Amino acid sequence: MMLKFAILGFLGYSPMTGYAIKQRMDRSTTHFWHARQSQIYTTLKALEEEGLATSMIQEQVERPDKRLYFITDNGRSSFLAWLQEPYLECSPKKETLVLKMFFAAQMESDTALSQLQIQLNIHRKQLDHYRNDSVKEIKQAKAEFPSLVRDARMWEATRRFGEMYEETYIRWIEEMIAEIQMDQ
Amino acid sequence: MMLKFAILGFLGYSPMTGYAIKQRMDRSTTHFWHARQSQIYTTLKALEEEGLATSMIQEQVERPDKRLYFITDNGRSSFLAWLQEPYLECSPKKETLVLKMFFAAQMESDTALSQLQIQLNIHRKQLDHYRNDSVKEIKQAKAEFPSLVRDARMWEATRRFGEMYEETYIRWIEEMIAEIQMDQ
DNA sequence: CGCACCATGTAATGCGTTACATGATTTT
DNA sequence: AAAATCATGTAACGCATTACATGGTGCG
């Protein structure tokens, strides 16, 4: 459902292939919206069947042919309707680490501590990624599409979401470690 | 997959019905792990087929009969194995609001601002819930099972996760509002 | 009188992942 | 010589939601 709109959103900027959409998503929305390659291809097909996108094959030399997708007028208005309708929920979360920690009293302290340490490293790397790579990617996108200044500011804001989320996550893990160490 | 372990975790404390598990989850893990009633019933059935739980019907007067589930030895060891194996990923997120805001440059500022305001209210309520109701629920659980002091400390820590998450979310929405207002 | 709570399940459908299937070019 | 990149798709499976189906008790 929602993936359709994410894809339409990208097609709104310019025609794209499924492969390119996957790359774009991995570099921009992946920390709040992700999809597998296969799902992108099937969703594009569905979009075309619904008349929200059209496609044409582009032949290439020394590269596999590619299928370029274009947003239709119906696609545009359907996307805008979705965009403008307010979202009235909290998006549900599934946090495996937190679930494990809920039951952590049933492990040895050292087992829990080592799991937390592993996660701390993972999330520090993730934070570093948002602070460096993501910033660069947005700069590149800005340079590529200088007319989308306002859009780029929103992309930056969603990058900030990832950064803030990871900062908080790391603080929580650190609190957890302190809590468990106190207990020993 | 993971829901199985969440349920086994609860059954580890005491035998329960599907109905009671649903209630427990709604009062404790729902902000990092949730499930629908129907999914809980089907998962319990699957757990029994795998030999990780058993069940018996308990007859009641003036109340519908209920099916009590018990964790088996296999269930216990399978749960502990899951608990002790380290988690090496970041749990994937799907944040509809953030996805919308990624494309927010394509809406009127006022539309975006009103959507953000709505979400601000929702998340403030959620934060309030974690700070009040959740604290009370943990106190009640502590009173009910005084032997589980260490467990209760972990429950409190996972509640903190929800609180911290909402604090951050709210800060982000406020930043977003400021960002969009600056642009007007 | 109506709503919430207690209590259990099945069936249909939809969303998402993994695995399968192919193959040339470019970089390390 | 191996791995990554470019490029597209289908099929099987599994996880999750919604809808369907039922019905008594207690409270305001």
XYZ file of C-alpha atoms (C1' of nucleotides) in Angstrom:
424
model
C 0.000 0.000 0.000
C 2.473 2.608 1.200
C 5.293 1.400 -1.034
C 3.182 2.366 -4.028
C 3.201 5.948 -2.914
C 6.899 5.970 -2.139
C 7.569 4.763 -5.684
C 5.127 7.243 -7.187
C 6.913 9.946 -5.226
C 10.209 9.071 -6.869
C 8.663 8.748 -10.313
C 7.268 12.232 -9.759
C 10.772 13.661 -9.904
C 11.736 11.830 -13.080
C 11.142 8.599 -14.993
C 13.100 5.712 -13.519
C 13.812 2.015 -13.771
C 13.089 -0.388 -10.938
C 16.776 -0.800 -10.413
C 17.320 2.931 -10.041
C 14.399 3.269 -7.618
C 15.914 0.600 -5.416
C 19.215 2.454 -5.381
C 17.560 5.759 -4.594
C 15.575 4.284 -1.746
C 18.658 2.633 -0.301
C 20.391 5.993 -0.255
C 17.563 8.113 1.056
C 14.477 6.534 2.611
C 15.829 3.211 3.745
C 15.960 4.118 7.440
C 12.235 4.884 7.525
C 11.021 3.032 4.420
C 12.709 0.132 2.666
C 11.849 -2.503 0.076
C 13.466 -5.446 -1.635
C 14.242 -5.409 -5.313
C 11.617 -8.033 -6.093
C 8.927 -6.088 -4.294
C 9.766 -2.944 -6.210
C 9.418 -4.781 -9.513
C 6.082 -6.324 -8.588
C 4.779 -3.030 -7.243
C 5.774 -1.208 -10.426
C 3.863 -3.809 -12.407
C 0.827 -3.319 -10.180
C 1.124 0.448 -10.566
C 1.051 0.044 -14.327
C -1.996 -2.226 -14.164
C -3.778 0.396 -12.106
C -2.901 3.068 -14.620
C -0.805 5.065 -12.191
C 2.373 4.524 -14.208
C 3.377 3.485 -17.736
C 6.579 1.949 -18.972
C 8.693 1.532 -22.052
C 11.729 -0.565 -22.810
C 14.909 1.334 -23.435
C 17.459 -0.554 -25.446
C 21.099 -0.235 -24.506
C 24.395 -1.324 -25.972
C 26.794 -3.259 -23.754
C 24.258 -3.139 -20.927
C 21.025 -5.052 -20.378
C 17.913 -3.348 -21.718
C 15.935 -1.485 -19.135
C 12.308 -0.733 -18.469
C 11.710 2.945 -17.780
C 8.629 3.831 -15.742
C 6.742 7.133 -16.033
C 4.131 8.506 -13.678
C 0.732 9.185 -15.285
C -1.688 12.020 -14.488
C -3.746 9.561 -12.467
C -0.584 8.575 -10.662
C 0.202 12.162 -9.830
C -3.215 12.936 -8.440
C -3.362 9.678 -6.520
C 0.034 10.473 -4.997
C -0.999 14.000 -4.033
C -4.220 12.749 -2.484
C -2.241 10.338 -0.322
C 0.304 12.992 0.554
C -2.308 15.489 1.656
C -4.431 13.180 3.726
C -3.328 13.421 7.360
C -1.818 10.419 9.074
C -3.600 9.718 12.340
C -1.613 6.865 13.891
C 1.737 5.972 15.385
C 3.599 3.667 13.027
C 3.938 0.292 14.743
C 7.448 -0.764 15.654
C 9.069 -4.169 15.955
C 12.288 -3.852 17.907
C 13.876 -7.223 18.399
C 16.574 -5.971 20.750
C 14.056 -4.329 23.052
C 11.952 -7.476 23.054
C 14.970 -9.493 24.119
C 15.836 -7.022 26.823
C 12.303 -7.272 28.170
C 13.218 -10.839 29.097
C 16.885 -10.130 29.834
C 16.580 -10.958 33.536
C 16.493 -14.570 32.409
C 20.000 -14.419 30.928
C 23.384 -14.200 32.585
C 24.349 -10.546 32.971
C 27.419 -11.078 30.827
C 25.393 -12.513 27.979
C 23.082 -9.514 28.027
C 26.004 -7.093 28.310
C 27.802 -8.598 25.360
C 24.640 -8.441 23.256
C 24.209 -4.798 24.182
C 27.828 -4.074 23.333
C 27.378 -5.611 19.884
C 24.289 -3.504 19.285
C 26.083 -0.408 20.530
C 28.694 -0.874 17.822
C 26.063 -1.466 15.166
C 24.127 1.656 16.085
C 27.254 3.795 16.355
C 28.135 2.775 12.817
C 24.614 3.591 11.737
C 24.800 7.024 13.370
C 28.111 7.663 11.670
C 26.493 6.732 8.374
C 23.704 9.287 8.825
C 26.205 11.967 9.823
C 28.552 11.401 6.909
C 27.361 9.348 3.937
C 23.761 10.561 4.080
C 24.846 14.191 4.223
C 27.011 13.659 1.163
C 24.251 11.916 -0.745
C 21.884 14.799 -0.119
C 24.528 17.274 -1.270
C 24.964 15.274 -4.452
C 21.243 15.171 -5.063
C 21.088 18.946 -4.525
C 23.848 19.480 -7.053
C 22.109 17.188 -9.526
C 18.701 18.855 -9.211
C 19.369 22.478 -8.235
C 15.722 23.380 -8.736
C 14.621 21.131 -5.873
C 15.926 23.317 -3.060
C 12.802 22.986 -0.975
C 12.659 19.233 -1.505
C 16.285 18.904 -0.496
C 15.517 20.637 2.781
C 12.901 17.989 3.514
C 15.311 15.199 2.604
C 17.747 16.688 5.060
C 15.029 16.799 7.720
C 14.278 13.118 7.274
C 17.995 12.377 7.493
C 17.945 14.228 10.818
C 15.242 11.824 11.939
C 17.628 8.930 11.442
C 20.398 10.744 13.234
C 18.209 11.649 16.207
C 16.785 8.155 16.363
C 20.228 6.581 16.527
C 21.441 9.077 19.115
C 18.525 8.110 21.302
C 18.968 4.413 20.670
C 22.613 4.636 21.697
C 21.737 6.548 24.848
C 19.199 3.863 25.693
C 21.692 1.042 25.203
C 24.163 2.881 27.404
C 21.511 3.262 30.100
C 20.717 -0.448 29.783
C 24.365 -1.371 30.218
C 24.631 0.817 33.314
C 21.436 -0.685 34.709
C 22.670 -4.246 34.290
C 26.130 -3.504 35.602
C 24.655 -1.925 38.717
C 22.824 -5.152 39.370
C 25.887 -7.381 39.288
C 8.996 -16.154 13.995
C 9.700 -13.595 16.700
C 6.150 -13.581 18.031
C 6.632 -17.202 18.994
C 9.412 -16.224 21.331
C 7.518 -13.309 22.790
C 4.675 -15.662 23.651
C 7.013 -18.313 25.028
C 8.546 -15.595 27.176
C 5.198 -14.810 28.743
C 4.300 -18.465 29.171
C 7.630 -18.826 30.968
C 6.292 -16.701 33.826
C 3.046 -18.606 34.169
C 0.456 -20.554 32.154
C -1.875 -18.262 30.238
C -4.744 -18.097 27.804
C -4.477 -16.409 24.427
C -6.766 -13.712 25.668
C -4.555 -12.973 28.663
C -1.399 -12.920 26.536
C -2.974 -10.333 24.281
C -3.818 -8.176 27.284
C -0.335 -8.499 28.726
C 1.310 -7.585 25.466
C -0.941 -4.576 25.055
C 0.124 -3.351 28.469
C 3.821 -4.050 28.228
C 5.470 -4.833 24.893
C 3.084 -3.185 22.489
C 5.338 -0.203 21.729
C 8.149 -2.471 20.515
C 6.259 -5.693 19.787
C 2.582 -6.073 19.046
C 0.204 -8.702 17.680
C -3.446 -9.086 16.873
C -5.684 -11.436 18.785
C -6.095 -13.768 15.818
C -2.350 -14.011 15.288
C -1.802 -14.908 18.917
C -4.310 -17.742 18.704
C -2.794 -19.167 15.523
C 0.727 -18.854 16.903
C -0.260 -20.655 20.102
C -1.662 -23.448 17.994
C 1.570 -23.637 16.010
C 3.590 -23.640 19.231
C 1.597 -26.612 20.434
C 2.115 -28.465 17.156
C 5.848 -27.926 17.493
C 5.808 -29.260 21.032
C 6.927 -25.966 22.568
C 3.668 -25.573 24.497
C 0.731 -27.703 25.626
C -2.790 -26.706 26.457
C -5.810 -27.768 28.408
C -9.359 -26.551 28.539
C -10.391 -24.989 31.780
C -14.099 -25.022 32.375
C -15.703 -22.004 33.973
C -19.111 -21.147 35.328
C -20.796 -18.011 34.076
C -17.764 -17.326 31.816
C -16.732 -18.928 28.546
C -14.406 -21.895 28.920
C -10.794 -21.072 28.320
C -7.767 -22.803 26.905
C -4.756 -22.541 29.191
C -1.322 -22.852 27.567
C 1.766 -24.178 29.346
C 5.366 -23.937 28.201
C 7.114 -27.311 27.778
C 10.756 -28.128 28.495
C 11.434 -27.924 24.780
C 9.721 -24.567 24.772
C 11.895 -23.321 27.600
C 15.145 -24.358 25.991
C 14.094 -23.058 22.608
C 13.218 -19.706 24.218
C 16.544 -19.513 26.071
C 18.473 -20.366 22.922
C 16.759 -17.501 21.104
C 17.281 -15.131 24.021
C 20.985 -15.845 24.270
C 21.840 -15.648 20.595
C 23.021 -12.122 19.833
C 21.019 -9.920 17.502
C 23.224 -8.515 14.767
C 20.948 -6.144 12.857
C 19.037 -2.910 13.139
C 15.327 -3.646 13.212
C 13.806 -2.179 10.058
C 11.428 0.722 10.524
C 8.421 1.873 8.529
C 7.579 5.426 9.487
C 4.702 6.707 7.426
C 4.949 10.278 8.707
C 8.630 10.519 7.845
C 7.938 9.111 4.387
C 5.322 11.785 3.815
C 7.625 14.497 5.047
C 10.282 13.321 2.609
C 7.921 14.518 -0.118
C 6.465 17.419 1.882
C 7.892 20.070 -0.449
C 5.124 19.033 -2.832
C 2.368 20.095 -0.427
C 1.200 23.506 0.660
C 3.089 24.513 3.789
C -0.153 24.777 5.710
C -1.162 21.236 4.825
C 2.164 19.911 6.035
C 2.020 22.020 9.174
C -1.433 20.826 10.090
C -0.377 17.216 9.564
C 2.599 17.763 11.819
C 0.430 19.391 14.449
C -1.902 16.393 14.462
C 1.041 14.042 14.878
C 2.467 16.220 17.621
C -0.713 15.748 19.617
C -0.729 12.009 19.005
C 2.867 11.597 20.141
C 2.413 13.831 23.172
C -0.437 11.603 24.240
C 1.713 8.563 23.666
C 4.516 10.052 25.747
C 2.086 10.815 28.507
C 0.920 7.216 28.379
C 4.465 5.888 28.857
C 5.086 8.309 31.714
C 1.901 7.495 33.583
C -0.065 4.388 32.655
C 2.976 2.278 31.837
C 4.661 3.164 35.103
C 1.546 2.132 36.989
C 1.240 -1.125 35.106
C 4.803 -2.058 35.965
C 4.184 -1.227 39.617
C 1.144 -3.479 39.583
C 3.089 -6.301 37.964
C 5.806 -5.884 40.596
C 3.249 -6.113 43.364
C 1.704 -9.182 41.792
C 5.014 -11.023 41.325
C 7.336 -9.748 44.061
C 9.912 -12.406 43.245
C 10.544 -10.931 39.819
C 12.452 -7.850 40.972
C 15.167 -8.188 38.350
C 12.621 -8.807 35.609
C 10.660 -5.746 36.655
C 13.788 -3.641 36.290
C 14.074 -4.786 32.676
C 10.399 -4.050 32.043
C 11.002 -0.574 33.341
C 14.008 -0.211 31.033
C 11.934 -1.133 27.998
C 9.291 1.353 29.095
C 12.064 3.950 29.141
C 12.742 3.068 25.531
C 9.224 4.105 24.620
C 9.515 7.291 26.609
C 12.838 8.246 25.049
C 11.590 7.388 21.600
C 8.565 9.636 21.947
C 10.617 12.486 23.390
C 12.846 12.310 20.351
C 9.949 12.003 17.963
C 8.341 15.093 19.434
C 11.585 17.045 19.205
C 11.845 16.035 15.570
C 8.312 17.140 14.757
C 8.985 20.477 16.451
C 12.135 20.914 14.364
C 10.151 20.059 11.249
C 7.529 22.657 12.086
C 10.212 25.296 12.628
C 11.896 24.328 9.366
C 8.699 24.660 7.354
C 7.646 27.895 9.036
C 11.042 29.437 8.280
C 10.452 28.702 4.630
C 7.131 30.474 4.375
C -30.593 -0.125 26.840
C -26.182 -0.209 25.116
C -21.401 -0.834 25.669
C -17.399 -3.060 27.377
C -15.421 -7.224 28.844
C -14.658 -12.105 28.698
C -13.333 -15.770 25.474
C -12.106 -18.483 21.119
C -11.282 -19.375 16.810
C -11.322 -19.677 11.095
C -10.910 -17.821 6.328
C -9.555 -14.711 2.979
C -6.488 -11.536 1.602
C -2.449 -8.695 1.446
C 2.209 -7.465 2.281
C 6.993 -8.839 2.346
C 10.995 -12.098 2.059
C 13.728 -15.724 0.133
C 14.968 -18.375 -3.398
C 15.318 -19.192 -8.150
C 16.951 -17.884 -12.861
C 20.273 -15.336 -16.150
C 24.283 -13.020 -17.833
C 27.536 -9.326 -19.460
C 30.820 -5.724 -17.837
C 33.743 -3.430 -14.666
C 36.513 -3.065 -10.719
C 39.685 -5.006 -7.255
C 40.381 -14.819 -10.553
C 36.747 -13.148 -7.835
C 33.506 -9.832 -6.545
C 30.595 -6.017 -7.443
C 27.564 -3.537 -10.621
C 24.063 -3.345 -14.002
C 19.490 -5.202 -15.031
C 14.930 -7.850 -14.793
C 11.782 -10.722 -13.324
C 8.844 -15.140 -11.244
C 7.432 -18.493 -7.654
C 6.930 -20.192 -3.189
C 6.357 -19.264 1.252
C 5.530 -16.940 5.575
C 4.004 -13.339 8.448
C 0.182 -10.115 9.522
C -4.361 -7.903 9.002
C -9.261 -7.801 8.324
C -13.388 -9.810 8.332
C -16.353 -13.324 9.789
C -18.720 -15.972 13.435
C -20.680 -16.530 18.406
C -22.562 -15.421 22.831
C -23.019 -14.662 27.988
C -22.139 -11.290 32.000
C -21.695 -6.908 34.307
C -21.884 -2.041 34.629
C -23.524 2.686 34.024
